[in-house]
Structure formats: C-alpha cells, structure tokens
C-alpha cells in the first residue's frame, strides 16, 4: 500500500492537522509568550531579586539560624517522607499490578485522593485528628506526644500530599510487565525476595528513580498542607517554603528571594534530571513506550 | 528409557471464580517420556501445567512427584523447568546471566563455584547451538533464539521435569518446524521427562512419545500418537486430530451401513441403531454410482500441502471434503459418487 502511495503526488501540506503558516506562527507565538510570561519571567525574577544587593546579602540570608533550621527541617522531612512513599508506592503498585483482589478499584481511587484534595484540606484533616481539640488530642496530650505543630505532623502532611507520585508511575509500568519474569524466577528456585531484587526492581528502576525525583521535589516544596500543621514556629517548625513566606511578609525581600532561589534551583535540577531520564530511558519509563 | 511414573496427577479439579476449568483430571507421566498435552483453546492445558509447576494450586486432587506428595509444595522446591510461550527472559540480563540465574539463586552452600557455573553455561550454550551469544541481551536475539535460551535456562537447574507451554506458539511456521525437530533431538540426548503443551495436532503427533488429549477440562484420551490416531475413543478426539467428514449411518450386528449400503467400517459391540460415521478426507474415494455410499456434486477443488482436495455438496446440504491423488480434473457441478474406505463410528 505504501508503495503505491509514494508513486502518487503527495497531497498538499494542508492536510487535516496542518494549519496554514499564519495560524501556525500565531499559535507558536502565543505559546512562547505565555511560557515567558508565566514561567520564565517569575523564575528570572526570583534570582534577580535574590541577588539585588549582591553576593554578600544573598549569602547572609543563609547564615541566619532560622534559615539553617528551615533547611534542616525540610531535609529531614523529605528524608522521611520520600523513602516512606517509595516503599508504600512499590508495595501498592505491586499489589495492584500483579494480584486480583476485591477493593482494588477503591485502592486505586484512594491513591489518587491527594491529587484531588486541596493541600490545605489535607492539612486540616490532620489538625482535626491529632490537634489538641481533635479526635485523638486528649489521649496524645495525656501521653505527652506532640504531632501537630511539630515534626511528626509536618512529615505526615508531606507523606499525604506526595504519596501518589511513586504508585502512579509504577502501576502502569508493572501492569505492562506482567508476572511472567517473576514466575520464571520462582520456577528457577528463587525466593520471592530474591526474585523481587533481581527481576522486578531492575525492570522498574528508571521509572522508580523518575518518580522519586518528582516526589522529592514536591516533598521539599509543599506549602499548603504543611502550613496548616506547622504552626510557623520560627527555628522549629518552619520548612523552606514557610520560611520564604515569613521573610516576605516581613518585607525582607532579598532574604526571602534568596531562600526561594534554593527551591527554584531544586526545581531546575529536578527538571534537568527528569528530562535526562525521559530522553535516555523513555522505553523503561512509560508502559505505552515499550516495544513488547 | 521411559519407565516408572515420574508425575502422577490425581483427580485434579480447579475452578476460577465460577468457571470450572479442570474436572477430576487424572494422568500419569512416565519418567523420561515426552508427553504432549493437546487440546483446543481454553481446554485447561496451561492451567494443568501451572498446577504441576506450583504456579497455581488445585481446589481438589493431588500432584505426586515420584513418591512425594507435591500438591502443597511451593514452586521453588518443585525443581521444575518451565518454558513460557513468550519466553519470559530477564530483559536486563545477558544470555549467560539468564542461563545462570537458577544456579546463582541457590543458597551459598548449594551454589556451584563461579568457574563451575561458567562451565555449565558454556555446555548449555553448546547444547542449544548458541555458543557465541553469551554476552548478548535478549532484545538482540530472534524469537527462535530467545526460546532456545529459555530452554537452556530451564535445563540449567537440572529439573526433574521440563514443562513447556506452547513454546513455539509465537514463532512462524518454518522456525516452528526446525525447533520441533531440535527439541526432539535434545530430548533424546538428555532423556529429560518433558510435558509439552500445544494446540497444534501435527506438532503433538510428530514430536511426542504419548499424547494426552484434553477437552473442556477433562482428559479424553492418552496414548501413543498411533493409538490416538488409529483408535480414538471419542468423536471429540477424532475431530480434534484432523479434518473429518461426518455421515449419518446405521449400525447393526457390528456392521455399518450408509444410505442402506454396507461399509467396510465395523461398529463396536453394543453400538446399535443410528450412529455417526467419521472419516478422514483420504478415507473416501470417487466411485461409480452403484457402489457409492454418498452422492453429490462437485463444488470446487483446491490444493492443500501438495494434495488435491475436492469439496462435494451432498443433497441434504452438507459439504464433504475428499482427498484424492488420482483425480482427473473434476469440473464444478459434476455429479459424483463417493465410497467410504475406512472410518470410525460413535453414537450420534
Ligand atoms: N487466572 C484466571 N482467572 C480466571 N479464569 C482463568 C484464569 N486462567 C485461566 N482461566 C480460564 O480457564 C480456562 C482454561 O484456560 P487455560 O489457559 O488453561 O486454557 P488453555 O488450554 O491453555 O488454552 P490456550 O490454548 O488458549 O492457551 C479458560 O476458559 C480461561 O478463561
Ligand atoms: Mg494456554
């Protein structure tokens, strides 16, 4: 069929999907202007503002104990939330992709919940459960356990808003790969754990890395949910995004943008690594990109 | 070489959700034999094979390996080699690592040394005639080569039984033929007890020592290729083993008549009255009207695997296919008579 087609005069460029040159140019221009206005300009502004009073002022923003404490808290939060969601995400996608059980659809829906709920609401839920006026409040006070306005609350809120990332990425990937390779490993005498380490994990490694990257970026950058449960105690319960807001509200623009530039930098690095993964391992990332 | 019972399948039943897939299925596999499980799609072949392997578990019945009840034995401890239709090679490992996987997965105490593993992998690569391929990845191999690697991988752990689920199902006709012969050779050389699933009659009849015919989750018949072909126990087996012609007949006192005329086919004792006579296309012959059992008009003729086949429309509307070597060209519409030379009868 294709042989015949090549002998025929090609239809003019104006096929169904190819608009005329003018329309095309217009659309591209609109897209570029939009991107410049809403993405590039703000990003540049962050760095311009951060360096408005020179290097010394920029660096001074990080010498402040409150800033250091915010960085530490953000790192600790991510260091707990990301591995937790890594394990949870693998376990959930394993169960969903490789087994049949009742309630499977419900589980899939629940995994998506954090994407559809406003982060502020998710924060509030934790306050209502663990806060001093909350459901478990009296019991927690009695046992001298502090969750809200402390690290545990911040970690919980962060885990909640970031938990779809890993599972969402891995479920289609694992579904596509099926169970044949694992079954082959088992018949060859491998234990379940050995098969997981030597067969399943290598098959999902790039998808996993990709999702961990995005999960981490969100964990470090989360504002809404964390803001509700943190209580904004300076030097104690402020994460980087909260610290940025406080500095800004105090009209300390240079310090505010300096700290913000750290988050912007994280975003750029994440974006770069993400593109690298997408370019290098496209076939291993998405189920649809696979050849067989 | 074949002898004692290697695997005994006892009254196996399996139900998925509500659909019964295996019914009281019993079967003996002899040590060293190559047994084909033959049956139409959905007859439960894969399910049976997976239960023997320990990848699935029966609702009722037992699997016995030698003298050991293996029904509840986990797959890892069954020492079976399983070859999947779609190879299931480990994509991220080289050919050599794929073959060595089972040896490397063993506990340290049972694991052969590095050089020993290397030697075994080399031997297996020689056996499957892919010696130069140790460092390739599965994606760099053809389908036939992949399946040979999958077989070597299964043989590497020296399984007590080799289970192959339509191993050549995804390959094209020529490669299938070559691999069939090759598998038979390997089997003759290793004497490995092997169960082989297929829904291709030719493959089963050509390759195996014995054929087990499954239909709707039941064992219809088990026997040598000659036995199942020459003495099928049911019309299901007979029809599944090749093209057949089905004719109404009357049995009485062991004799079988079609349209009132005696045929050379004999009916088993006790089968009396209206029956169905089944014959293969080559068990019919064109004949003069006065000695023919069937009459009809030629509809068309075509060549199938080098033989001439003629479709004949019978007056009551059914079409029968005749295979003849001696035909002068028969034009469509010509009235012909057909004589039955041999066949089988079963109760209609
Ligand atoms: N995991 C499962 N869940 C539900 N039904 C199943 C499952 N596996 C198999 N079945 C059903 O069991 C029946 C037998 O399936 P099986 O795969 O054993 O057939 P088969 O003989 O191997 O067929 P084929 O030649 O098409 O491979 C089919 O009707 C199938 O739909
Ligand atoms: Mg099957």
JSON list of C-alpha atoms in Angstrom, two decimals, chain B residues 250-256 266-275 345-348:
[
{"chain": "B", "resi": 250, "resn": "UNK", "atom": "CA", "xyz": [-26.97, -47.25, 10.85]},
{"chain": "B", "resi": 251, "resn": "UNK", "atom": "CA", "xyz": [-25.17, -49.88, 12.91]},
{"chain": "B", "resi": 252, "resn": "UNK", "atom": "CA", "xyz": [-26.37, -53.39, 13.43]},
{"chain": "B", "resi": 253, "resn": "UNK", "atom": "CA", "xyz": [-24.54, -56.54, 14.47]},
{"chain": "B", "resi": 254, "resn": "UNK", "atom": "CA", "xyz": [-21.21, -54.84, 14.05]},
{"chain": "B", "resi": 255, "resn": "UNK", "atom": "CA", "xyz": [-21.97, -53.77, 10.51]},
{"chain": "B", "resi": 256, "resn": "UNK", "atom": "CA", "xyz": [-22.34, -50.16, 9.49]},
{"chain": "B", "resi": 266, "resn": "UNK", "atom": "CA", "xyz": [-17.08, -52.05, 11.87]},
{"chain": "B", "resi": 267, "resn": "UNK", "atom": "CA", "xyz": [-19.09, -50.89, 14.84]},
{"chain": "B", "resi": 268, "resn": "UNK", "atom": "CA", "xyz": [-18.07, -51.81, 18.39]},
{"chain": "B", "resi": 269, "resn": "UNK", "atom": "CA", "xyz": [-20.25, -54.43, 20.07]},
{"chain": "B", "resi": 270, "resn": "UNK", "atom": "CA", "xyz": [-23.31, -52.90, 21.64]},
{"chain": "B", "resi": 271, "resn": "UNK", "atom": "CA", "xyz": [-23.50, -49.92, 19.34]},
{"chain": "B", "resi": 272, "resn": "UNK", "atom": "CA", "xyz": [-26.78, -50.35, 17.51]},
{"chain": "B", "resi": 273, "resn": "UNK", "atom": "CA", "xyz": [-29.10, -48.03, 15.64]},
{"chain": "B", "resi": 274, "resn": "UNK", "atom": "CA", "xyz": [-28.45, -44.57, 14.23]},
{"chain": "B", "resi": 275, "resn": "UNK", "atom": "CA", "xyz": [-24.80, -43.63, 14.65]},
{"chain": "B", "resi": 345, "resn": "UNK", "atom": "CA", "xyz": [-18.36, -44.80, 14.30]},
{"chain": "B", "resi": 346, "resn": "UNK", "atom": "CA", "xyz": [-19.59, -43.29, 17.54]},
{"chain": "B", "resi": 347, "resn": "UNK", "atom": "CA", "xyz": [-23.04, -42.97, 18.98]},
{"chain": "B", "resi": 348, "resn": "UNK", "atom": "CA", "xyz": [-24.71, -39.93, 17.43]}
]
